[in-house]
Structures are given as structure tokens and as C-alpha cells.
PDB file of C-alpha atoms in Angstrom:
ATOM      1  CA  UNK A   1      -1.858 -17.639   4.170  1.00  0.00           C
ATOM      2  CA  UNK A   2      -1.655 -14.453   6.183  1.00  0.00           C
ATOM      3  CA  UNK A   3       1.809 -15.436   7.449  1.00  0.00           C
ATOM      4  CA  UNK A   4       3.235 -15.536   3.928  1.00  0.00           C
ATOM      5  CA  UNK A   5       4.995 -12.334   2.975  1.00  0.00           C
ATOM      6  CA  UNK A   6       5.832 -11.079  -0.500  1.00  0.00           C
ATOM      7  CA  UNK A   7       8.958  -9.440   0.913  1.00  0.00           C
ATOM      8  CA  UNK A   8      11.046  -9.252   4.047  1.00  0.00           C
ATOM      9  CA  UNK A   9      11.737  -6.333   6.350  1.00  0.00           C
ATOM     10  CA  UNK A  10      15.261  -5.964   4.963  1.00  0.00           C
ATOM     11  CA  UNK A  11      13.776  -4.943   1.597  1.00  0.00           C
ATOM     12  CA  UNK A  12      11.488  -2.380   3.237  1.00  0.00           C
ATOM     13  CA  UNK A  13      14.402  -0.924   5.197  1.00  0.00           C
ATOM     14  CA  UNK A  14      16.661  -0.909   2.138  1.00  0.00           C
ATOM     15  CA  UNK A  15      14.157   0.880  -0.103  1.00  0.00           C
ATOM     16  CA  UNK A  16      12.757   3.402   2.398  1.00  0.00           C
ATOM     17  CA  UNK A  17      14.176   5.773   5.015  1.00  0.00           C
ATOM     18  CA  UNK A  18      13.354   3.255   7.770  1.00  0.00           C
ATOM     19  CA  UNK A  19      16.590   2.672   9.644  1.00  0.00           C
ATOM     20  CA  UNK A  20      18.043  -0.799  10.053  1.00  0.00           C
ATOM     21  CA  UNK A  21      17.790  -0.569  13.832  1.00  0.00           C
ATOM     22  CA  UNK A  22      13.964  -0.524  13.701  1.00  0.00           C
ATOM     23  CA  UNK A  23      12.800  -3.866  15.020  1.00  0.00           C
ATOM     24  CA  UNK A  24      11.342  -6.244  12.440  1.00  0.00           C
ATOM     25  CA  UNK A  25       8.408  -6.859  14.786  1.00  0.00           C
ATOM     26  CA  UNK A  26       7.390  -3.220  14.261  1.00  0.00           C
ATOM     27  CA  UNK A  27       7.417  -3.468  10.451  1.00  0.00           C
ATOM     28  CA  UNK A  28       5.988  -6.964   9.818  1.00  0.00           C
ATOM     29  CA  UNK A  29       2.374  -6.190  10.822  1.00  0.00           C
ATOM     30  CA  UNK A  30       2.361  -3.323   8.328  1.00  0.00           C
ATOM     31  CA  UNK A  31       3.700  -5.538   5.551  1.00  0.00           C
ATOM     32  CA  UNK A  32       0.829  -7.941   6.247  1.00  0.00           C
ATOM     33  CA  UNK A  33      -1.706  -5.117   6.426  1.00  0.00           C
ATOM     34  CA  UNK A  34      -0.443  -3.531   3.220  1.00  0.00           C
ATOM     35  CA  UNK A  35      -0.426  -6.708   1.207  1.00  0.00           C
ATOM     36  CA  UNK A  36      -3.851  -7.781   2.520  1.00  0.00           C
ATOM     37  CA  UNK A  37      -5.436  -4.418   1.750  1.00  0.00           C
ATOM     38  CA  UNK A  38      -3.588  -2.528  -0.970  1.00  0.00           C
ATOM     39  CA  UNK A  39      -2.054  -5.391  -2.949  1.00  0.00           C
ATOM     40  CA  UNK A  40      -5.084  -7.675  -2.791  1.00  0.00           C
ATOM     41  CA  UNK A  41      -7.218  -4.753  -3.915  1.00  0.00           C
ATOM     42  CA  UNK A  42      -4.990  -4.236  -6.956  1.00  0.00           C
ATOM     43  CA  UNK A  43      -4.655  -7.887  -7.966  1.00  0.00           C
ATOM     44  CA  UNK A  44      -8.001  -9.274  -6.865  1.00  0.00           C
ATOM     45  CA  UNK A  45      -8.323 -12.146  -4.428  1.00  0.00           C
ATOM     46  CA  UNK A  46      -7.808 -14.989  -6.911  1.00  0.00           C
ATOM     47  CA  UNK A  47      -4.473 -13.745  -8.275  1.00  0.00           C
ATOM     48  CA  UNK A  48      -3.401 -12.602  -4.800  1.00  0.00           C
ATOM     49  CA  UNK A  49      -3.960 -16.082  -3.316  1.00  0.00           C
ATOM     50  CA  UNK A  50      -2.254 -17.758  -6.273  1.00  0.00           C
ATOM     51  CA  UNK A  51       0.849 -15.608  -5.790  1.00  0.00           C
ATOM     52  CA  UNK A  52       0.926 -16.331  -2.048  1.00  0.00           C
ATOM     53  CA  UNK A  53       0.504 -20.070  -2.679  1.00  0.00           C
ATOM     54  CA  UNK A  54       3.336 -20.037  -5.225  1.00  0.00           C
ATOM     55  CA  UNK A  55       5.598 -18.203  -2.771  1.00  0.00           C
ATOM     56  CA  UNK A  56       4.727 -20.683  -0.004  1.00  0.00           C
ATOM     57  CA  UNK A  57       5.452 -23.617  -2.324  1.00  0.00           C
ATOM     58  CA  UNK A  58       8.608 -21.902  -3.625  1.00  0.00           C
ATOM     59  CA  UNK A  59       7.249 -22.319  -7.154  1.00  0.00           C
ATOM     60  CA  UNK A  60       6.944 -18.683  -8.223  1.00  0.00           C
ATOM     61  CA  UNK A  61       8.333 -18.556 -11.776  1.00  0.00           C
ATOM     62  CA  UNK A  62       7.976 -16.948 -15.175  1.00  0.00           C
ATOM     63  CA  UNK A  63       5.519 -14.118 -15.671  1.00  0.00           C
ATOM     64  CA  UNK A  64       4.313 -14.402 -12.078  1.00  0.00           C
ATOM     65  CA  UNK A  65       7.831 -13.946 -10.728  1.00  0.00           C
ATOM     66  CA  UNK A  66       8.337 -10.937 -12.995  1.00  0.00           C
ATOM     67  CA  UNK A  67       5.033  -9.488 -11.775  1.00  0.00           C
ATOM     68  CA  UNK A  68       6.019  -9.888  -8.127  1.00  0.00           C
ATOM     69  CA  UNK A  69       9.637  -8.765  -8.474  1.00  0.00           C
ATOM     70  CA  UNK A  70       9.181  -5.836 -10.852  1.00  0.00           C
ATOM     71  CA  UNK A  71       5.765  -4.453  -9.937  1.00  0.00           C
ATOM     72  CA  UNK A  72       4.216  -5.900  -6.788  1.00  0.00           C
ATOM     73  CA  UNK A  73       7.182  -5.641  -4.407  1.00  0.00           C
ATOM     74  CA  UNK A  74       8.050  -1.986  -5.189  1.00  0.00           C
ATOM     75  CA  UNK A  75       4.377  -1.136  -4.681  1.00  0.00           C
ATOM     76  CA  UNK A  76       4.197  -3.083  -1.420  1.00  0.00           C
ATOM     77  CA  UNK A  77       7.360  -1.433  -0.085  1.00  0.00           C
ATOM     78  CA  UNK A  78       5.824   2.015  -0.501  1.00  0.00           C
ATOM     79  CA  UNK A  79       2.445   1.070   0.986  1.00  0.00           C
ATOM     80  CA  UNK A  80       4.204  -0.560   3.944  1.00  0.00           C
ATOM     81  CA  UNK A  81       6.210   2.603   4.535  1.00  0.00           C
ATOM     82  CA  UNK A  82       3.028   4.672   4.283  1.00  0.00           C
ATOM     83  CA  UNK A  83       1.174   2.495   6.789  1.00  0.00           C
ATOM     84  CA  UNK A  84       4.008   2.179   9.343  1.00  0.00           C
ATOM     85  CA  UNK A  85       5.009   5.840   9.254  1.00  0.00           C
ATOM     86  CA  UNK A  86       2.629   7.244  11.902  1.00  0.00           C
ATOM     87  CA  UNK A  87       3.292   4.392  14.324  1.00  0.00           C
ATOM     88  CA  UNK A  88       7.004   3.738  14.046  1.00  0.00           C
ATOM     89  CA  UNK A  89       7.813   5.871  17.071  1.00  0.00           C
ATOM     90  CA  UNK A  90       5.101   4.547  19.390  1.00  0.00           C
ATOM     91  CA  UNK A  91       4.821   1.474  21.561  1.00  0.00           C
ATOM     92  CA  UNK A  92       1.622   0.221  23.119  1.00  0.00           C
ATOM     93  CA  UNK A  93       2.195  -1.188  26.576  1.00  0.00           C
ATOM     94  CA  UNK A  94      -0.185  -2.464  29.203  1.00  0.00           C
ATOM     95  CA  UNK A  95      -0.070   0.957  30.882  1.00  0.00           C
ATOM     96  CA  UNK A  96      -0.297   3.372  27.964  1.00  0.00           C
ATOM     97  CA  UNK A  97       0.948   4.359  24.549  1.00  0.00           C
ATOM     98  CA  UNK A  98       4.508   5.623  24.858  1.00  0.00           C
ATOM     99  CA  UNK A  99       6.680   7.586  22.472  1.00  0.00           C
ATOM    100  CA  UNK A 100      10.349   6.824  22.056  1.00  0.00           C
ATOM    101  CA  UNK A 101      12.809   9.690  22.208  1.00  0.00           C
ATOM    102  CA  UNK A 102      16.532  10.128  21.954  1.00  0.00           C
ATOM    103  CA  UNK A 103      18.761  12.823  23.368  1.00  0.00           C
ATOM    104  CA  UNK A 104      20.355  13.330  19.932  1.00  0.00           C
ATOM    105  CA  UNK A 105      17.169  13.732  17.924  1.00  0.00           C
ATOM    106  CA  UNK A 106      14.154  15.982  17.834  1.00  0.00           C
ATOM    107  CA  UNK A 107      10.569  15.097  17.066  1.00  0.00           C
ATOM    108  CA  UNK A 108       8.723  16.317  14.017  1.00  0.00           C
ATOM    109  CA  UNK A 109       5.453  18.151  14.322  1.00  0.00           C
ATOM    110  CA  UNK A 110       2.132  16.953  12.917  1.00  0.00           C
ATOM    111  CA  UNK A 111       2.422  19.162   9.843  1.00  0.00           C
ATOM    112  CA  UNK A 112       5.784  17.665   8.915  1.00  0.00           C
ATOM    113  CA  UNK A 113       4.435  14.136   9.449  1.00  0.00           C
ATOM    114  CA  UNK A 114       1.457  14.897   7.204  1.00  0.00           C
ATOM    115  CA  UNK A 115       3.779  16.257   4.517  1.00  0.00           C
ATOM    116  CA  UNK A 116       5.992  13.155   4.628  1.00  0.00           C
ATOM    117  CA  UNK A 117       2.974  10.862   4.677  1.00  0.00           C
ATOM    118  CA  UNK A 118       1.397  12.632   1.681  1.00  0.00           C
ATOM    119  CA  UNK A 119       4.652  12.343  -0.271  1.00  0.00           C
ATOM    120  CA  UNK A 120       4.827   8.657   0.644  1.00  0.00           C
ATOM    121  CA  UNK A 121       1.212   8.122  -0.438  1.00  0.00           C
ATOM    122  CA  UNK A 122       1.961   9.794  -3.784  1.00  0.00           C
ATOM    123  CA  UNK A 123       4.852   7.381  -4.331  1.00  0.00           C
ATOM    124  CA  UNK A 124       2.716   4.389  -3.293  1.00  0.00           C
ATOM    125  CA  UNK A 125      -0.024   5.474  -5.703  1.00  0.00           C
ATOM    126  CA  UNK A 126       2.561   5.798  -8.489  1.00  0.00           C
ATOM    127  CA  UNK A 127       3.663   2.197  -7.960  1.00  0.00           C
ATOM    128  CA  UNK A 128       0.021   1.092  -7.636  1.00  0.00           C
ATOM    129  CA  UNK A 129      -0.716   2.641 -11.026  1.00  0.00           C
ATOM    130  CA  UNK A 130       2.329   0.883 -12.490  1.00  0.00           C
ATOM    131  CA  UNK A 131       1.114  -2.453 -11.131  1.00  0.00           C
ATOM    132  CA  UNK A 132      -2.462  -1.804 -12.252  1.00  0.00           C
ATOM    133  CA  UNK A 133      -1.336  -0.768 -15.746  1.00  0.00           C
ATOM    134  CA  UNK A 134       0.878  -3.827 -16.127  1.00  0.00           C
ATOM    135  CA  UNK A 135      -1.919  -6.162 -15.067  1.00  0.00           C
ATOM    136  CA  UNK A 136      -4.382  -4.523 -17.443  1.00  0.00           C
ATOM    137  CA  UNK A 137      -1.930  -4.517 -20.363  1.00  0.00           C
ATOM    138  CA  UNK A 138      -0.823  -8.112 -19.852  1.00  0.00           C
ATOM    139  CA  UNK A 139      -3.968  -9.586 -18.322  1.00  0.00           C
ATOM    140  CA  UNK A 140      -3.745 -12.477 -20.786  1.00  0.00           C
ATOM    141  CA  UNK A 141      -0.633 -13.650 -18.871  1.00  0.00           C
ATOM    142  CA  UNK A 142      -2.535 -13.779 -15.580  1.00  0.00           C
ATOM    143  CA  UNK A 143      -5.853 -15.610 -16.044  1.00  0.00           C
ATOM    144  CA  UNK A 144      -6.574 -15.292 -12.304  1.00  0.00           C
ATOM    145  CA  UNK A 145      -6.777 -11.529 -12.767  1.00  0.00           C
ATOM    146  CA  UNK A 146      -9.660 -11.946 -15.213  1.00  0.00           C
ATOM    147  CA  UNK A 147     -11.442 -14.845 -13.505  1.00  0.00           C
ATOM    148  CA  UNK A 148     -11.883 -13.395 -10.065  1.00  0.00           C
ATOM    149  CA  UNK A 149     -15.459 -14.524  -9.357  1.00  0.00           C
ATOM    150  CA  UNK A 150     -17.368 -14.915  -6.141  1.00  0.00           C
ATOM    151  CA  UNK A 151     -18.932 -12.736  -3.509  1.00  0.00           C
ATOM    152  CA  UNK A 152     -16.167 -13.516  -1.031  1.00  0.00           C
ATOM    153  CA  UNK A 153     -13.447 -12.164  -3.333  1.00  0.00           C
ATOM    154  CA  UNK A 154     -12.181  -8.653  -3.870  1.00  0.00           C
ATOM    155  CA  UNK A 155     -12.412  -7.648  -7.482  1.00  0.00           C
ATOM    156  CA  UNK A 156      -9.259  -6.025  -8.860  1.00  0.00           C
ATOM    157  CA  UNK A 157      -9.348  -2.256  -8.581  1.00  0.00           C
ATOM    158  CA  UNK A 158      -8.781  -1.466 -12.247  1.00  0.00           C
ATOM    159  CA  UNK A 159      -9.167   2.314 -12.074  1.00  0.00           C
ATOM    160  CA  UNK A 160      -6.942   4.730 -10.233  1.00  0.00           C
ATOM    161  CA  UNK A 161      -8.451   6.901  -7.539  1.00  0.00           C
ATOM    162  CA  UNK A 162      -6.636   9.903  -6.225  1.00  0.00           C
ATOM    163  CA  UNK A 163      -7.309  12.216  -3.348  1.00  0.00           C
ATOM    164  CA  UNK A 164      -5.887  15.640  -3.931  1.00  0.00           C
ATOM    165  CA  UNK A 165      -6.909  17.028  -0.569  1.00  0.00           C
ATOM    166  CA  UNK A 166      -9.556  19.376  -1.966  1.00  0.00           C
ATOM    167  CA  UNK A 167     -13.237  18.832  -1.339  1.00  0.00           C
ATOM    168  CA  UNK A 168     -15.461  20.938  -3.563  1.00  0.00           C
ATOM    169  CA  UNK A 169     -18.809  19.914  -2.129  1.00  0.00           C
ATOM    170  CA  UNK A 170     -21.842  18.635  -3.981  1.00  0.00           C
ATOM    171  CA  UNK A 171     -23.501  20.568  -6.763  1.00  0.00           C
ATOM    172  CA  UNK A 172     -26.475  21.405  -4.562  1.00  0.00           C
ATOM    173  CA  UNK A 173     -24.289  22.079  -1.528  1.00  0.00           C
ATOM    174  CA  UNK A 174     -24.866  25.597  -0.252  1.00  0.00           C
ATOM    175  CA  UNK A 175     -21.330  25.732   1.137  1.00  0.00           C
ATOM    176  CA  UNK A 176     -19.485  26.078  -2.170  1.00  0.00           C
ATOM    177  CA  UNK A 177     -19.392  29.796  -1.467  1.00  0.00           C
ATOM    178  CA  UNK A 178     -20.513  30.866  -4.906  1.00  0.00           C
ATOM    179  CA  UNK A 179     -17.391  29.521  -6.580  1.00  0.00           C
ATOM    180  CA  UNK A 180     -19.432  27.910  -9.300  1.00  0.00           C
ATOM    181  CA  UNK A 181     -17.939  24.582  -8.380  1.00  0.00           C
ATOM    182  CA  UNK A 182     -20.073  21.565  -8.926  1.00  0.00           C
ATOM    183  CA  UNK A 183     -19.272  17.944  -8.553  1.00  0.00           C
ATOM    184  CA  UNK A 184     -21.041  14.854  -9.684  1.00  0.00           C
ATOM    185  CA  UNK A 185     -21.040  11.802  -7.483  1.00  0.00           C
ATOM    186  CA  UNK A 186     -20.948   8.655  -9.528  1.00  0.00           C
TER     187      UNK A 186
END
């Protein structure tokens, strides 16, 4: 089922700043990676596999189609953009990793790339929270979301986790520099 995609590269290019001249072969691995990691983590393995099977059989309808079209695809677009962003300008050859350049463009520095990537991650997390909230609110419509049993299956990630870029240290960490900051690891 790893060859089944929830969306095509045209949708990713339409909904992100990725230009149409970027080869599909550059984007497709990141669609697969994003749906296997981020989307499966949000839906759980059972619902994830059901959606892929319905897409493969061309039988995606009703609430499941609404879920995919209105919540899953926008989320997947943003995670794909986030994942492809650092690598879109590089090619791995049998001699080395090469960077593409153009005489009419200039490269961004690492700080600018980090800024763009952080903004992209924020957008992807927004759509993840939308998808998560919808699944929690309407879980009765998706029995696979609630019956995701087995050690070989990812359980749906039902709580949002954010990284704000600030590490405060542990409560007993001597490096909190007397700021009175304490954290509790759960």
C-alpha cells in the first residue's frame, strides 16, 4: 500500500510555493514519507490503511471522503512541503551531493531556510490539529479510529505536541541559571 497516495504532486505544487517545474520524482518520496509518518500518526494504522484501501479500490465515499478531502489532504500538503523543503535544491549522484543553481537566482542562507521551515511546520501543525480535532469530535463516524488495536499498529496521536524552540531544562538541572524555571517530564 505504500504506492498509494492520498494526493498527487499537482495538488502539492498548487497549494504550496513549490514551482510547477520541480520534477514530480523529487516530491513523491516526501508525499509517501509524510503520509506514512505524520498522517498515519494522526489517524492510527487501522483508519490509515482503510483510507488507502478505499482509495486503491476507488470506493472512498461519504464521511471518509469528506475526511480525506477536507482535513487529511490539506494537512498532508503542508507536511509534504515541510519535509521536501530542505532537499528540493539538492541531487544525490553517484559522485556526490550537488546543489542546483541558476544565474537568475540567489541562494538563501541557513537562517532564512530555518525561518521558512518553522513557518511551514506551524502551518502543518495547524492542519494536524484540525484533523485531530475533527477525528476526536466525530470519532463515531470512523470506527477504525477507535478500534486501532495491536502491537504492530500506531495508535492515533490524540493530543497536540508543540515545540516552541525553547528548552528550559529539568527542575534539578543546574543550568537553568537561577531563572526559577522548572519543568516536569511526564
